[in-house]
Amino acid sequence: MERRKFIKKASLTSLAALIGTEIVFGSNMLKDYKPLALQENDPFKLFNLDNEMVILNDKPWNIEAKAHLLNDNITPNSKMFIRNNGVIPEDINEKTWTLTIDGESVKNKKTYTLNELKSKFKQHTYQLTLECGGNGRSEFDPPAKGNQWTVGAVSCATWTGVRLKDVLEDVGIKNDAVYIGYNAADTHLSGDATKEPISRGAPMRKALEDETLIAFKMNGKKIPISHGFPLRLVAGGWPASVSGKWINRISVRNKEHDGTKMTGTAYRVPKNPVSPGEKVKDEDMKIIESMPVKSLITSPQSGAIIKKGAALKINGHAWAGDLQVSKMEYSIDFGSTWTQCEINKPVNRLAWQHFNATINFPKVGYYEIWARATDSNNMAQPMLLPGWNPKGYLNNACHRIAVKVK
Amino acid sequence: MEPSSSEYKKLLKKAERLAYLAAICLFISIGLLYLRVYDPNLNFLNASNKDLVEIVDEDLIVDGIHIRTGFVEDDGLMTVVNNCTTCHSSKLVIQNRMNTDRWNATIKWMQQTQNLWELGPNQKIIVDYLVKNYPPIKKGRRASLTNLNWYELKE
């Protein structure tokens, strides 16, 4: 944000120097007008992204990874999906930033500065899996409305912050507390200051978990602006929209939080299974909580050609919302037979787990390697698309890569 | 006394020259006035072609694609551009596939919750354009893997 201020103050001469050419008719520009050439809109520079990241939407920013980009055990900023609902806030000042805890179910409303949060409460660090509720939406038929995520709207970064439960305990909450809801500094796309882009939350049982953090660091550094600098609520294993970015207020509610994108059909699926394309009434929809079991083969990249007789090493990650992955398998014959992969225990609860296997192919030809994870409740990923739903959430169908043996 | 015909011709030539001079003066003063208003520092004297900031043609269409938005050229294109890319990116429109009912429902939702204005007769133009150019594609329960970039795996 400093760059922006700098440009505003800069003279025409320095503007010309920045652009690398003279600004013709420059003296007629409005004082605070930023020339189009300087309105930084290259997301790769703006957010330090890997050049293979895929831009789904540039207003608001929605950017996803490809499977092979997610090979790191801990997702770096450059390969982490971005899902924004509104406009990233400008002119953020860490020193004056505050978090207010209020709502029907707090004993007394309380406001903390960033420094107070950091010094008053014990800090914790966890690797937490964040997956967009709509990851995989692009595969639904009939198509579902929204950003057409393929497989890359998932990450597992290291988050450092204070436990929400410690802060809520310090504030004091009443017995009738049901839900928490966040408010944040991002602004509505329409520019309407009375509208919020998103204000979601979680029931108290999730809010009070050890791993639910008010975070100020990601991967050991200040949270990047695109991921919620200076403060983000992080609730791993649930739709990433619960993990509000740029938060400045958390309300403890005596009812289900009713902020923007909590109601209607947003982040909801039908209570009962429906046929593809069926209309579902709002009252027949329920809020998504823990995300379903899922996995990704992150190496090799799909499309590998190997020599006959060569063994192929594969690896990737698996996760299961609030649960653990108990079994990881692969198939090279479209599910006729499955072979178990080696899979690690999670580093901590809600962190994704890493798997690997070495595969030998019986003869030359085209193969697909399908990966299937099973969670600790014995629920496995389906090979076909799971139940259709109007908004295209929760596609946890098996990931697959193509391989040729020559 | 009447002027002779040769004197008459001389007078006529003089008047003609005066008229030319007046026209040239008028042209120069309009030019100066333009510079006074639009380029008081006389920047035009220094600007060569390569110094000019590139002026992007907002309506440019190449190979049937509206360059600024990526939309397909067809009836209703500019109505779609003007109504559907003010708040959000054209990328959000292009990646979605809906039939008439669902586009209409989406418009209604945007009007109820996202401050989209009443579209009036433009709504039909917009929805017809979208349904024709961005229709739903049948994918079935699991599509084949496509767009594979085959590569030799080292080791």
GROMACS .gro file of C-alpha atoms in nm, chain A:
model
  406
    1MET     CA    1   0.000   0.000   0.000
    2GLU     CA    2   0.300   0.226   0.046
    3ARG     CA    3   0.357   0.223  -0.328
    4ARG     CA    4   0.011   0.368  -0.385
    5LYS     CA    5   0.072   0.663  -0.154
    6PHE     CA    6   0.406   0.724  -0.313
    7ILE     CA    7   0.250   0.746  -0.655
    8LYS     CA    8  -0.012   0.993  -0.536
    9LYS     CA    9   0.258   1.224  -0.407
   10ALA     CA   10   0.486   1.181  -0.704
   11SER     CA   11   0.524   1.463  -0.950
   12LEU     CA   12   0.452   1.429  -1.318
   13THR     CA   13   0.822   1.407  -1.387
   14SER     CA   14   0.866   1.108  -1.159
   15LEU     CA   15   0.548   0.952  -1.295
   16ALA     CA   16   0.698   0.984  -1.639
   17ALA     CA   17   1.017   0.824  -1.510
   18LEU     CA   18   0.816   0.534  -1.364
   19ILE     CA   19   0.628   0.473  -1.685
   20GLY     CA   20   0.945   0.519  -1.884
   21THR     CA   21   0.800   0.778  -2.116
   22GLU     CA   22   0.651   1.123  -2.108
   23ILE     CA   23   0.286   1.154  -2.014
   24VAL     CA   24   0.136   1.353  -2.298
   25PHE     CA   25  -0.128   1.599  -2.171
   26GLY     CA   26  -0.005   1.503  -1.822
   27SER     CA   27  -0.069   1.851  -1.687
   28ASN     CA   28  -0.439   1.796  -1.747
   29MET     CA   29  -0.458   1.487  -1.524
   30LEU     CA   30  -0.661   1.520  -1.206
   31LYS     CA   31  -0.441   1.553  -0.899
   32ASP     CA   32  -0.502   1.207  -0.755
   33TYR     CA   33  -0.560   1.024  -1.078
   34LYS     CA   34  -0.335   0.724  -1.122
   35PRO     CA   35  -0.242   0.665  -1.488
   36LEU     CA   36  -0.370   0.328  -1.610
   37ALA     CA   37  -0.012   0.222  -1.676
   38LEU     CA   38   0.056   0.254  -1.302
   39GLN     CA   39  -0.258   0.089  -1.171
   40GLU     CA   40  -0.075  -0.229  -1.079
   41ASN     CA   41  -0.299  -0.500  -1.211
   42ASP     CA   42  -0.058  -0.777  -1.289
   43PRO     CA   43  -0.152  -1.029  -1.019
   44PHE     CA   44   0.174  -1.219  -1.061
   45LYS     CA   45   0.368  -0.910  -0.951
   46LEU     CA   46   0.100  -0.784  -0.717
   47PHE     CA   47   0.079  -1.110  -0.517
   48ASN     CA   48   0.421  -1.266  -0.597
   49LEU     CA   49   0.263  -1.561  -0.771
   50ASP     CA   50   0.423  -1.855  -0.945
   51ASN     CA   51   0.383  -1.794  -1.318
   52GLU     CA   52   0.179  -2.112  -1.362
   53MET     CA   53  -0.099  -1.999  -1.128
   54VAL     CA   54  -0.436  -1.966  -1.301
   55ILE     CA   55  -0.636  -1.641  -1.287
   56LEU     CA   56  -1.005  -1.729  -1.279
   57ASN     CA   57  -1.127  -1.381  -1.202
   58ASP     CA   58  -0.961  -1.041  -1.169
   59LYS     CA   59  -1.249  -0.845  -1.012
   60PRO     CA   60  -1.258  -0.979  -0.747
   61TRP     CA   61  -0.931  -1.174  -0.745
   62ASN     CA   62  -0.982  -1.549  -0.771
   63ILE     CA   63  -0.667  -1.743  -0.849
   64GLU     CA   64  -0.595  -2.115  -0.824
   65ALA     CA   65  -0.298  -2.351  -0.834
   66LYS     CA   66  -0.254  -2.656  -1.052
   67ALA     CA   67  -0.208  -2.995  -0.886
   68HIS     CA   68   0.168  -3.017  -0.953
   69LEU     CA   69   0.225  -2.668  -0.808
   70LEU     CA   70   0.103  -2.794  -0.471
   71ASN     CA   71   0.386  -3.046  -0.427
   72ASP     CA   72   0.541  -2.866  -0.127
   73ASN     CA   73   0.447  -3.007   0.213
   74ILE     CA   74   0.382  -2.651   0.329
   75THR     CA   75   0.221  -2.436   0.062
   76PRO     CA   76   0.424  -2.121  -0.011
   77ASN     CA   77   0.247  -1.791  -0.076
   78SER     CA   78   0.340  -1.808  -0.446
   79LYS     CA   79   0.134  -2.124  -0.497
   80MET     CA   80  -0.157  -2.056  -0.266
   81PHE     CA   81  -0.503  -2.005  -0.411
   82ILE     CA   82  -0.670  -1.667  -0.359
   83ARG     CA   83  -1.044  -1.645  -0.321
   84ASN     CA   84  -1.169  -1.292  -0.264
   85ASN     CA   85  -1.532  -1.184  -0.250
   86GLY     CA   86  -1.477  -0.811  -0.252
   87VAL     CA   87  -1.204  -0.551  -0.295
   88ILE     CA   88  -0.882  -0.586  -0.094
   89PRO     CA   89  -0.869  -0.305   0.166
   90GLU     CA   90  -0.625  -0.020   0.106
   91ASP     CA   91  -0.401   0.178   0.338
   92ILE     CA   92  -0.386  -0.082   0.613
   93ASN     CA   93  -0.203   0.041   0.922
   94GLU     CA   94  -0.084  -0.239   1.149
   95LYS     CA   95  -0.021   0.003   1.435
   96THR     CA   96  -0.377   0.131   1.452
   97TRP     CA   97  -0.551  -0.192   1.354
   98THR     CA   98  -0.790  -0.324   1.617
   99LEU     CA   99  -1.005  -0.631   1.670
  100THR     CA  100  -1.334  -0.581   1.852
  101ILE     CA  101  -1.513  -0.871   2.015
  102ASP     CA  102  -1.883  -0.796   2.058
  103GLY     CA  103  -2.225  -0.950   1.999
  104GLU     CA  104  -2.533  -1.057   2.197
  105SER     CA  105  -2.340  -1.324   2.385
  106VAL     CA  106  -2.035  -1.136   2.518
  107LYS     CA  107  -2.043  -1.012   2.875
  108ASN     CA  108  -1.867  -0.689   2.777
  109LYS     CA  109  -1.755  -0.570   2.437
  110LYS     CA  110  -1.376  -0.548   2.416
  111THR     CA  111  -1.126  -0.407   2.166
  112TYR     CA  112  -0.765  -0.521   2.122
  113THR     CA  113  -0.481  -0.368   1.925
  114LEU     CA  114  -0.261  -0.605   1.729
  115ASN     CA  115   0.016  -0.565   1.987
  116GLU     CA  116  -0.222  -0.641   2.273
  117LEU     CA  117  -0.331  -0.962   2.101
  118LYS     CA  118   0.031  -1.065   2.045
  119SER     CA  119   0.151  -0.985   2.396
  120LYS     CA  120  -0.148  -1.081   2.608
  121PHE     CA  121  -0.212  -1.430   2.472
  122LYS     CA  122   0.004  -1.735   2.412
  123GLN     CA  123   0.094  -1.777   2.046
  124HIS     CA  124   0.042  -2.105   1.862
  125THR     CA  125   0.155  -2.231   1.523
  126TYR     CA  126  -0.026  -2.496   1.320
  127GLN     CA  127  -0.027  -2.621   0.963
  128LEU     CA  128  -0.390  -2.581   0.859
  129THR     CA  129  -0.564  -2.705   0.546
  130LEU     CA  130  -0.784  -2.443   0.383
  131GLU     CA  131  -0.998  -2.549   0.089
  132CYS     CA  132  -1.252  -2.337  -0.091
  133GLY     CA  133  -1.603  -2.483  -0.058
  134GLY     CA  134  -1.634  -2.457  -0.436
  135ASN     CA  135  -1.305  -2.633  -0.520
  136GLY     CA  136  -1.387  -2.872  -0.809
  137ARG     CA  137  -1.702  -2.682  -0.908
  138SER     CA  138  -1.603  -2.687  -1.278
  139GLU     CA  139  -1.691  -3.057  -1.301
  140PHE     CA  140  -2.058  -3.037  -1.205
  141ASP     CA  141  -2.321  -3.108  -1.469
  142PRO     CA  142  -2.541  -2.912  -1.509
  143PRO     CA  143  -2.283  -2.644  -1.437
  144ALA     CA  144  -2.305  -2.454  -1.111
  145LYS     CA  145  -2.280  -2.078  -1.090
  146GLY     CA  146  -1.961  -1.914  -0.960
  147ASN     CA  147  -1.588  -1.932  -1.009
  148GLN     CA  148  -1.511  -2.253  -1.196
  149TRP     CA  149  -1.242  -2.393  -0.969
  150THR     CA  150  -1.074  -2.711  -1.091
  151VAL     CA  151  -0.851  -2.877  -0.829
  152GLY     CA  152  -0.624  -2.600  -0.703
  153ALA     CA  153  -0.832  -2.409  -0.446
  154VAL     CA  154  -0.664  -2.581  -0.152
  155SER     CA  155  -0.357  -2.502   0.056
  156CYS     CA  156  -0.185  -2.604   0.374
  157ALA     CA  157   0.030  -2.322   0.510
  158THR     CA  158   0.170  -2.262   0.856
  159TRP     CA  159  -0.038  -2.016   1.053
  160THR     CA  160   0.071  -1.840   1.371
  161GLY     CA  161  -0.161  -1.652   1.600
  162VAL     CA  162  -0.355  -1.664   1.922
  163ARG     CA  163  -0.638  -1.905   1.996
  164LEU     CA  164  -0.981  -1.755   1.942
  165LYS     CA  165  -1.092  -1.944   2.254
  166ASP     CA  166  -0.828  -1.767   2.469
  167VAL     CA  167  -0.946  -1.428   2.346
  168LEU     CA  168  -1.314  -1.518   2.396
  169GLU     CA  169  -1.235  -1.636   2.747
  170ASP     CA  170  -1.066  -1.304   2.822
  171VAL     CA  171  -1.371  -1.115   2.692
  172GLY     CA  172  -1.615  -1.340   2.875
  173ILE     CA  173  -1.895  -1.514   2.688
  174LYS     CA  174  -2.247  -1.595   2.804
  175ASN     CA  175  -2.400  -1.941   2.819
  176ASP     CA  176  -2.634  -1.867   2.531
  177ALA     CA  177  -2.351  -1.826   2.276
  178VAL     CA  178  -2.430  -2.021   1.957
  179TYR     CA  179  -2.211  -1.890   1.678
  180ILE     CA  180  -1.930  -1.648   1.601
  181GLY     CA  181  -1.934  -1.420   1.295
  182TYR     CA  182  -1.655  -1.204   1.158
  183ASN     CA  183  -1.655  -0.861   0.994
  184ALA     CA  184  -1.366  -0.741   0.784
  185ALA     CA  185  -1.221  -0.439   0.608
  186ASP     CA  186  -1.265  -0.552   0.248
  187THR     CA  187  -1.519  -0.353   0.047
  188HIS     CA  188  -1.810  -0.446  -0.175
  189LEU     CA  189  -1.750  -0.475  -0.551
  190SER     CA  190  -2.031  -0.230  -0.623
  191GLY     CA  191  -1.858   0.031  -0.406
  192ASP     CA  192  -2.164   0.043  -0.178
  193ALA     CA  193  -2.021   0.115   0.167
  194THR     CA  194  -2.334  -0.024   0.337
  195LYS     CA  195  -2.269  -0.370   0.192
  196GLU     CA  196  -2.016  -0.625   0.311
  197PRO     CA  197  -1.858  -0.866   0.061
  198ILE     CA  198  -1.863  -1.151   0.311
  199SER     CA  199  -1.924  -1.202   0.684
  200ARG     CA  200  -1.926  -1.568   0.778
  201GLY     CA  201  -1.849  -1.767   1.090
  202ALA     CA  202  -1.872  -2.095   1.276
  203PRO     CA  203  -2.064  -2.255   1.561
  204MET     CA  204  -1.908  -2.230   1.909
  205ARG     CA  205  -1.773  -2.588   1.902
  206LYS     CA  206  -1.550  -2.499   1.604
  207ALA     CA  207  -1.471  -2.151   1.738
  208LEU     CA  208  -1.343  -2.300   2.064
  209GLU     CA  209  -1.114  -2.562   1.909
  210ASP     CA  210  -0.742  -2.532   1.991
  211GLU     CA  211  -0.654  -2.493   1.621
  212THR     CA  212  -0.897  -2.207   1.550
  213LEU     CA  213  -0.665  -1.907   1.541
  214ILE     CA  214  -0.671  -1.534   1.509
  215ALA     CA  215  -0.357  -1.537   1.296
  216PHE     CA  216  -0.106  -1.266   1.216
  217LYS     CA  217   0.162  -1.477   1.049
  218MET     CA  218   0.162  -1.712   0.754
  219ASN     CA  219   0.464  -1.934   0.692
  220GLY     CA  220   0.654  -1.738   0.957
  221LYS     CA  221   0.606  -1.397   0.798
  222LYS     CA  222   0.342  -1.126   0.809
  223ILE     CA  223   0.033  -1.253   0.626
  224PRO     CA  224   0.045  -1.145   0.260
  225ILE     CA  225  -0.216  -0.879   0.174
  226SER     CA  226  -0.403  -1.123  -0.053
  227HIS     CA  227  -0.443  -1.366   0.237
  228GLY     CA  228  -0.572  -1.123   0.499
  229PHE     CA  229  -0.296  -0.896   0.635
  230PRO     CA  230  -0.283  -0.800   0.917
  231LEU     CA  231  -0.532  -1.037   1.082
  232ARG     CA  232  -0.708  -1.350   0.965
  233LEU     CA  233  -0.939  -1.592   1.135
  234VAL     CA  234  -0.817  -1.941   1.047
  235ALA     CA  235  -1.045  -2.242   1.093
  236GLY     CA  236  -0.879  -2.535   0.915
  237GLY     CA  237  -1.085  -2.818   0.768
  238TRP     CA  238  -1.393  -2.600   0.704
  239PRO     CA  239  -1.476  -2.410   0.386
  240ALA     CA  240  -1.202  -2.147   0.363
  241SER     CA  241  -1.467  -1.873   0.365
  242VAL     CA  242  -1.498  -1.933   0.741
  243SER     CA  243  -1.138  -1.815   0.768
  244GLY     CA  244  -1.215  -1.444   0.724
  245LYS     CA  245  -0.939  -1.215   0.595
  246TRP     CA  246  -0.862  -0.857   0.711
  247ILE     CA  247  -1.085  -0.908   1.017
  248ASN     CA  248  -1.154  -0.622   1.256
  249ARG     CA  249  -1.453  -0.759   1.446
  250ILE     CA  250  -1.579  -1.094   1.574
  251SER     CA  251  -1.930  -1.108   1.712
  252VAL     CA  252  -2.040  -1.379   1.951
  253ARG     CA  253  -2.398  -1.447   1.850
  254ASN     CA  254  -2.688  -1.599   2.040
  255LYS     CA  255  -2.813  -1.742   1.710
  256GLU     CA  256  -2.667  -1.872   1.385
  257HIS     CA  257  -2.467  -1.581   1.239
  258ASP     CA  258  -2.669  -1.406   0.967
  259GLY     CA  259  -2.394  -1.206   0.791
  260THR     CA  260  -2.342  -1.185   0.416
  261LYS     CA  261  -2.300  -1.529   0.256
  262MET     CA  262  -2.425  -1.711   0.568
  263THR     CA  263  -2.786  -1.721   0.447
  264GLY     CA  264  -2.976  -1.824   0.133
  265THR     CA  265  -2.779  -2.073  -0.073
  266ALA     CA  266  -2.427  -1.944  -0.008
  267TYR     CA  267  -2.193  -2.212   0.125
  268ARG     CA  268  -2.491  -2.443   0.166
  269VAL     CA  269  -2.585  -2.780   0.018
  270PRO     CA  270  -2.924  -2.958   0.004
  271LYS     CA  271  -3.030  -3.125   0.330
  272ASN     CA  272  -3.149  -3.423   0.127
  273PRO     CA  273  -2.997  -3.556  -0.197
  274VAL     CA  274  -3.142  -3.395  -0.512
  275SER     CA  275  -3.136  -3.486  -0.882
  276PRO     CA  276  -2.893  -3.294  -1.105
  277GLY     CA  277  -3.034  -2.951  -1.191
  278GLU     CA  278  -3.318  -2.969  -0.939
  279LYS     CA  279  -3.439  -2.643  -0.783
  280VAL     CA  280  -3.389  -2.644  -0.407
  281LYS     CA  281  -3.569  -2.407  -0.171
  282ASP     CA  282  -3.354  -2.200   0.065
  283GLU     CA  283  -3.508  -2.368   0.369
  284ASP     CA  284  -3.404  -2.707   0.233
  285MET     CA  285  -3.036  -2.611   0.233
  286LYS     CA  286  -2.788  -2.656   0.519
  287ILE     CA  287  -2.459  -2.482   0.602
  288ILE     CA  288  -2.142  -2.668   0.501
  289GLU     CA  289  -1.928  -2.748   0.803
  290SER     CA  290  -1.633  -2.992   0.788
  291MET     CA  291  -1.506  -3.046   0.432
  292PRO     CA  292  -1.511  -3.401   0.289
  293VAL     CA  293  -1.214  -3.637   0.248
  294LYS     CA  294  -1.000  -3.556  -0.055
  295SER     CA  295  -0.653  -3.597  -0.205
  296LEU     CA  296  -0.428  -3.469  -0.483
  297ILE     CA  297  -0.144  -3.633  -0.673
  298THR     CA  298   0.109  -3.348  -0.686
  299SER     CA  299   0.395  -3.538  -0.853
  300PRO     CA  300   0.448  -3.619  -1.130
  301GLN     CA  301   0.259  -3.360  -1.330
  302SER     CA  302  -0.014  -3.517  -1.542
  303GLY     CA  303   0.109  -3.613  -1.889
  304ALA     CA  304   0.432  -3.794  -1.793
  305ILE     CA  305   0.583  -4.034  -2.047
  306ILE     CA  306   0.801  -4.305  -1.890
  307LYS     CA  307   1.005  -4.591  -2.031
  308LYS     CA  308   0.881  -4.948  -2.022
  309GLY     CA  309   1.006  -5.124  -1.712
  310ALA     CA  310   1.070  -4.801  -1.520
  311ALA     CA  311   0.907  -4.761  -1.179
  312LEU     CA  312   0.709  -4.441  -1.127
  313LYS     CA  313   0.716  -4.264  -0.793
  314ILE     CA  314   0.404  -4.066  -0.711
  315ASN     CA  315   0.333  -3.843  -0.415
  316GLY     CA  316   0.074  -3.599  -0.295
  317HIS     CA  317  -0.142  -3.486  -0.005
  318ALA     CA  318  -0.469  -3.602   0.150
  319TRP     CA  319  -0.701  -3.429   0.397
  320ALA     CA  320  -1.038  -3.492   0.556
  321GLY     CA  321  -1.189  -3.176   0.705
  322ASP     CA  322  -1.210  -3.216   1.083
  323LEU     CA  323  -1.109  -3.583   1.055
  324GLN     CA  324  -0.793  -3.769   0.961
  325VAL     CA  325  -0.713  -3.969   0.651
  326SER     CA  326  -0.678  -4.331   0.758
  327LYS     CA  327  -0.609  -4.496   0.423
  328MET     CA  328  -0.466  -4.383   0.089
  329GLU     CA  329  -0.486  -4.593  -0.227
  330TYR     CA  330  -0.415  -4.567  -0.598
  331SER     CA  331  -0.550  -4.750  -0.902
  332ILE     CA  332  -0.402  -4.779  -1.253
  333ASP     CA  333  -0.696  -4.979  -1.392
  334PHE     CA  334  -0.987  -4.738  -1.341
  335GLY     CA  335  -1.076  -4.874  -1.001
  336SER     CA  336  -1.075  -5.248  -1.072
  337THR     CA  337  -0.793  -5.293  -0.825
  338TRP     CA  338  -0.657  -5.058  -0.559
  339THR     CA  339  -0.310  -5.058  -0.401
  340GLN     CA  340  -0.229  -4.887  -0.073
  341CYS     CA  341   0.006  -4.590  -0.059
  342GLU     CA  342   0.230  -4.500   0.230
  343ILE     CA  343   0.072  -4.209   0.418
  344ASN     CA  344   0.208  -3.997   0.704
  345LYS     CA  345   0.024  -3.892   1.014
  346PRO     CA  346  -0.065  -3.520   1.009
  347VAL     CA  347   0.193  -3.285   1.169
  348ASN     CA  348  -0.095  -3.154   1.378
  349ARG     CA  349  -0.472  -3.186   1.367
  350LEU     CA  350  -0.622  -3.032   1.047
  351ALA     CA  351  -0.292  -3.041   0.856
  352TRP     CA  352  -0.290  -3.230   0.529
  353GLN     CA  353  -0.107  -3.563   0.516
  354HIS     CA  354   0.155  -3.669   0.264
  355PHE     CA  355   0.143  -3.993   0.067
  356ASN     CA  356   0.370  -4.169  -0.175
  357ALA     CA  357   0.384  -4.491  -0.376
  358THR     CA  358   0.603  -4.657  -0.636
  359ILE     CA  359   0.413  -4.795  -0.933
  360ASN     CA  360   0.512  -5.060  -1.187
  361PHE     CA  361   0.314  -5.086  -1.506
  362PRO     CA  362   0.244  -5.426  -1.666
  363LYS     CA  363   0.283  -5.318  -2.030
  364VAL     CA  364   0.318  -5.020  -2.259
  365GLY     CA  365   0.018  -4.796  -2.314
  366TYR     CA  366  -0.200  -4.519  -2.171
  367TYR     CA  367  -0.276  -4.521  -1.802
  368GLU     CA  368  -0.456  -4.302  -1.555
  369ILE     CA  369  -0.347  -4.305  -1.194
  370TRP     CA  370  -0.647  -4.246  -0.970
  371ALA     CA  371  -0.596  -4.157  -0.603
  372ARG     CA  372  -0.848  -4.236  -0.332
  373ALA     CA  373  -0.838  -4.132   0.033
  374THR     CA  374  -1.055  -4.276   0.310
  375ASP     CA  375  -1.123  -4.085   0.631
  376SER     CA  376  -1.130  -4.206   0.990
  377ASN     CA  377  -1.510  -4.252   0.964
  378ASN     CA  378  -1.451  -4.490   0.671
  379MET     CA  379  -1.584  -4.249   0.410
  380ALA     CA  380  -1.389  -4.270   0.083
  381GLN     CA  381  -1.364  -4.036  -0.214
  382PRO     CA  382  -1.606  -4.127  -0.494
  383MET     CA  383  -1.467  -4.196  -0.843
  384LEU     CA  384  -1.766  -4.020  -1.000
  385LEU     CA  385  -1.884  -3.674  -0.904
  386PRO     CA  386  -2.056  -3.671  -0.566
  387GLY     CA  387  -2.419  -3.560  -0.533
  388TRP     CA  388  -2.509  -3.262  -0.749
  389ASN     CA  389  -2.590  -2.943  -0.558
  390PRO     CA  390  -2.709  -2.606  -0.689
  391LYS     CA  391  -2.395  -2.411  -0.602
  392GLY     CA  392  -2.144  -2.679  -0.697
  393TYR     CA  393  -1.976  -2.731  -0.361
  394LEU     CA  394  -1.787  -3.027  -0.213
  395ASN     CA  395  -1.664  -3.204  -0.523
  396ASN     CA  396  -1.426  -3.454  -0.366
  397ALA     CA  397  -1.414  -3.699  -0.657
  398CYS     CA  398  -1.083  -3.884  -0.698
  399HIS     CA  399  -0.800  -3.688  -0.856
  400ARG     CA  400  -0.626  -3.856  -1.150
  401ILE     CA  401  -0.325  -3.801  -1.371
  402ALA     CA  402  -0.245  -3.940  -1.718
  403VAL     CA  403   0.072  -4.144  -1.782
  404LYS     CA  404   0.208  -4.312  -2.095
  405VAL     CA  405   0.447  -4.606  -2.084
  406LYS     CA  406   0.658  -4.643  -2.401
   0.00000   0.00000   0.00000
